Amino acid sequence: MTRQDELASSREGLLRYGEDTPTRDSFDNYSSSSELDLHELEPLEDTTSPRPRGGWSPKKKKKSKKGKEKEGPQPIKPKRRGGWCRTRNCVIVGTILTGGLLTLLPMAFWLVPGKGSGITSPPVYPSPKGGTLSQWEQSYEKAAAMVGKMSLIEKVNITTGTGWAQDLCVGNTAPAYNVGFPPLCLQDGPLGIRFADHATAWPAGITVGATWNKDLMYKRGRGLGLEHRLKGVNVWLGPSMGPLGRMPGGGRNWEGFGPDPVLQGIAAALTIKGVQDEGVIATAKHYIANEQEHFRQAWEWILPNAISSNIDDRTMHEIYLWPFADSVRAGVGSVMCSYNMVNNSYACGNSKLMNGILKDELGFQGFVQSDWLAQRSGVASSLAGLDMTMPGDGLVWQDGNSLWGSKLTEGVLNGSVPMDRVNDMATRVVAAWYQFGQDDQAKWPALPKGGPNFSSFSKNKVDKIHPYSDDDTTAVVNHFKDVQGEGDRFHGRLAQQIAAEGTVLVKNVDNILPLDPKGGLVPRNLRRDGKYRVGVFGEDAGSNPEGNNICPDRSCNVGTLASGWGSGAVDFPFLVPPVEALESTFDLTAVEITKSLTNDLSTNWPDVHGQQDLCLVLINSDAGEGYLSWNGVTDRTDLHPQKDGDTLVKRVQDNCAQTIVVVHAVGPVILERWIELPNIKAVLLANLPGEESGNALADVLFGRVDASGRLPYTVGKSLKDYGPGGQVMTKPNGPSPQQNFDEGLFIDYRYFDKHNIKPRYEFGFGLSYTTFTISKLNITTLKPKSPLPSPRLDQSLMPPAYPTTIPDPSSAVFPAGLRRLKGRIYPYLNSAAIREDTSHYPDGWDNHSHLSPAGGGEGGNPSLYDEHALVAVSVTNTGIRPGKQVVQVYVSFHETTDVSTGKMIDFPVRVLRGFEKVELRAGDTKTVETRLTRKDLSYWSVGRQNWVMPDGEVTVSVGSSSRDLPLSGVY
Ligand code: BGC
Ligand code: BGC
């Protein structure tokens, strides 16, 4: 059976859960006949619906039920999968059966709770107030002055979104004009400005991780920040650092920087610094453990609840939280809580995560916003520490029914939400706005001059200002402002440099690379027609013939792959295909290029394969966010190249003695089917390069730059090699699927090392065109060992205090004459009659939790960041070309017993703790230093609830990959 047949038959047997059948074909049905069925399902906690998302096509008109044309933009629906049920009868029968099964199946699941469903998350209350740390002191002073003058309505306005597609950005808040606070524009995403024109499509996070270049990480952040500011975006919805990459197939791993917490954390922090240095508020997302797309949110995958990522406390701290801690330490202004549950409590309602870890332990001073419809409760989420709901819609998209908005107003008026809490929510938002200088009118002019100058929901110059509403007011919504920079400062140059440094050379037999533009070693007189013959093979070498942006949010894999898909993708302003750059780099007076830009071996194949002197074959593997899918993929459940790239490579090399393979991919790809074949001379893993793809590739292929990328993940020999924890859960094991992170700390290379599994290419590996030696390791103690960080300091600053009198409800009633737009979220009440407070405060509300000893500063107790060891080595370029080496520093703890429990503590064989990329001319030597902090040299003690530095020796190893560590010493 082909995969397609398998899929079809499993669907005909209707929804045998666990076939590889993400059941979201019913997505489209949602708004039609099956709506009722879905609503009749009682979920465990809350309900919501999948959303209509993606872009909007301004011209499409949709027929309403009465057959009338409905005006205005309509959502572009995600493509349906498969095509097995095309007849009308099939659809009707299918719908009935599906409806029935949908009703019954989840109910049946309730009887069989998944293993792990007993795990819970402890309550932590009340919500710590912002304004306690000196780095934010002035912003809080100004914010307090402003919030002190705000009405309750205004406080609700700035903490509740206006509703999906009510205004021009993917997220919009309403203003508090009386006190001078503007509406905010929140926009995706991690690699550029989503739904915008004339903006850079930067290399994706995973490519940035592969550069291991701190300077480039920061500069890309600056570029992103500048472009967002010039387009009028206040809050950038990036960087992504969760998913971290527990599973190599996780659909959104590519938005972040790779599965090592330290690499991820450094890249995230530098990106945040860059963006915020331009005055744009960055968002560390998705907090936390949203490691796979399957079941990430309720209803999107039919089930009434999202998956629960069940994580123990130590793993949380040492792995998944680490990059968020670095982000808070970098001063990030916003954090986005994720869709999934963590230990069976929704991340956006989880008081341990928001109140406890983020705001107390990490000292986060900005505001927590929900992922889009990740908020699952009203009062409870506010008490648990959520500060802003996005996009404002409640459990259902675009029905105007927010969980906050008027409900938050009412909750405050009847005492369910303390005034204190809503004041803190508003103050956090305003403080972040001041913190990055957005009150500066020169840079952030007020409306109508300022604000977003593009629309996420229309490509027309003039269109609706409230895209999804019954208000037909139009204005210029797209100013087509070019924010890409000019001349030497054209951002494409930087994007190209990042893409080139994010390209990892893993094989280079006989130094076949770099290439000579005039051709290879074949003497002129032996060349046919005097030309050196180069064959370029594979669809991935060329463009999508229909256009680079044809699929919604890039949700198809056609032509060269330069980005994954979803909210983290952008419109390409241009995309340089590899073949174009090859044609413009090879000297065509000496070289003849033959192209076969397809993976279809039947097309023209016999004509082009033979007698090439050199063959370049390009293949790829794509993935993306869960509201879209391509060819059955969201998460990758198989790491082989897509579109049968393996067969293509094998065929090319069968007929070509010098074959070079280039892989564009969202993460690790299994290379085993051909990597050892004799004609495969060189392999480049080029990740996701963004708009300058071809130019960057040519830079590396022809040696205009050194090959200096290093793997930000392990390339295993099979998906199985990553262990049970490395597998995406595709079969739900209950109504709220339970995913136990049983492997603990042992993900990616930590798993391979622990179980002695030989990867194909290890984490940190990559070849250069020159050679280096590393010598003279010197470890200097800067501070002696001591088990615990300094005691937490008393809070040095008092958070703003406001009167807590509850305002008169009559001040919150809809103003007479205000036109209510369809679907829009308002803060107002219909009448001043307030329902009595019948809510119960959550468990643990009154046992005020103690302050964490690991807290006290941004990113945690400041003494965690004291430098304890200085690690220095000498690096020499021993080759004949200039090049860049990445010096990597790993730490190995020795077995020890926990200070509080006396139990043995298990450690990974080694963990990355620092790195530096250094550029060297041939023959040159440089000293490279990294510093290890207390936190780097500690483990998280669950008993102590603190970072503990073991008193035994810690081995420090230095080298050029996680498995090439020639030098070691001790601290
Ligand atoms: C994604 C976020 C994104 C948001 C707004 C969500 O589906 O998970 O990453 O920022 O949508 O588009
Ligand atoms: C690319 C060109 C592209 C141009 C678009 C350049 O960086 O190299 O191929 O057409 O940008 O502005």
Coordinates of C-alpha atoms and ligand atoms in Angstrom, one line a residue, residues 484 490 492-493 496 573-574 576 580 691-692 695, ligand 2:
Q484 CA 14.8 46.6 3.7
F490 CA 20.5 46.6 2.3
G492 CA 19.7 41.3 2.3
R493 CA 23.5 41.5 2.6
Q496 CA 23.0 36.5 3.0
P573 CA 10.0 40.0 -1.2
F574 CA 12.2 37.8 -3.5
V576 CA 17.1 33.8 -5.0
E580 CA 20.2 31.3 -10.5
E691 CA 15.4 35.2 0.7
E692 CA 19.1 35.2 -0.2
N695 CA 23.6 33.7 -3.1
Ligands
BGC2 C1 19.4 39.7 -4.8 C2 18.8 39.8 -6.2 C3 17.3 40.3 -6.0 C4 17.4 41.7 -5.3 C5 16.0 42.2 -5.0 C6 19.4 41.1 -4.2 O1 20.0 41.0 -3.0 O2 20.7 39.3 -4.9 O3 18.8 38.6 -6.8 O4 16.7 40.4 -7.2 O5 18.1 41.6 -4.1 O6 16.0 43.5 -4.6

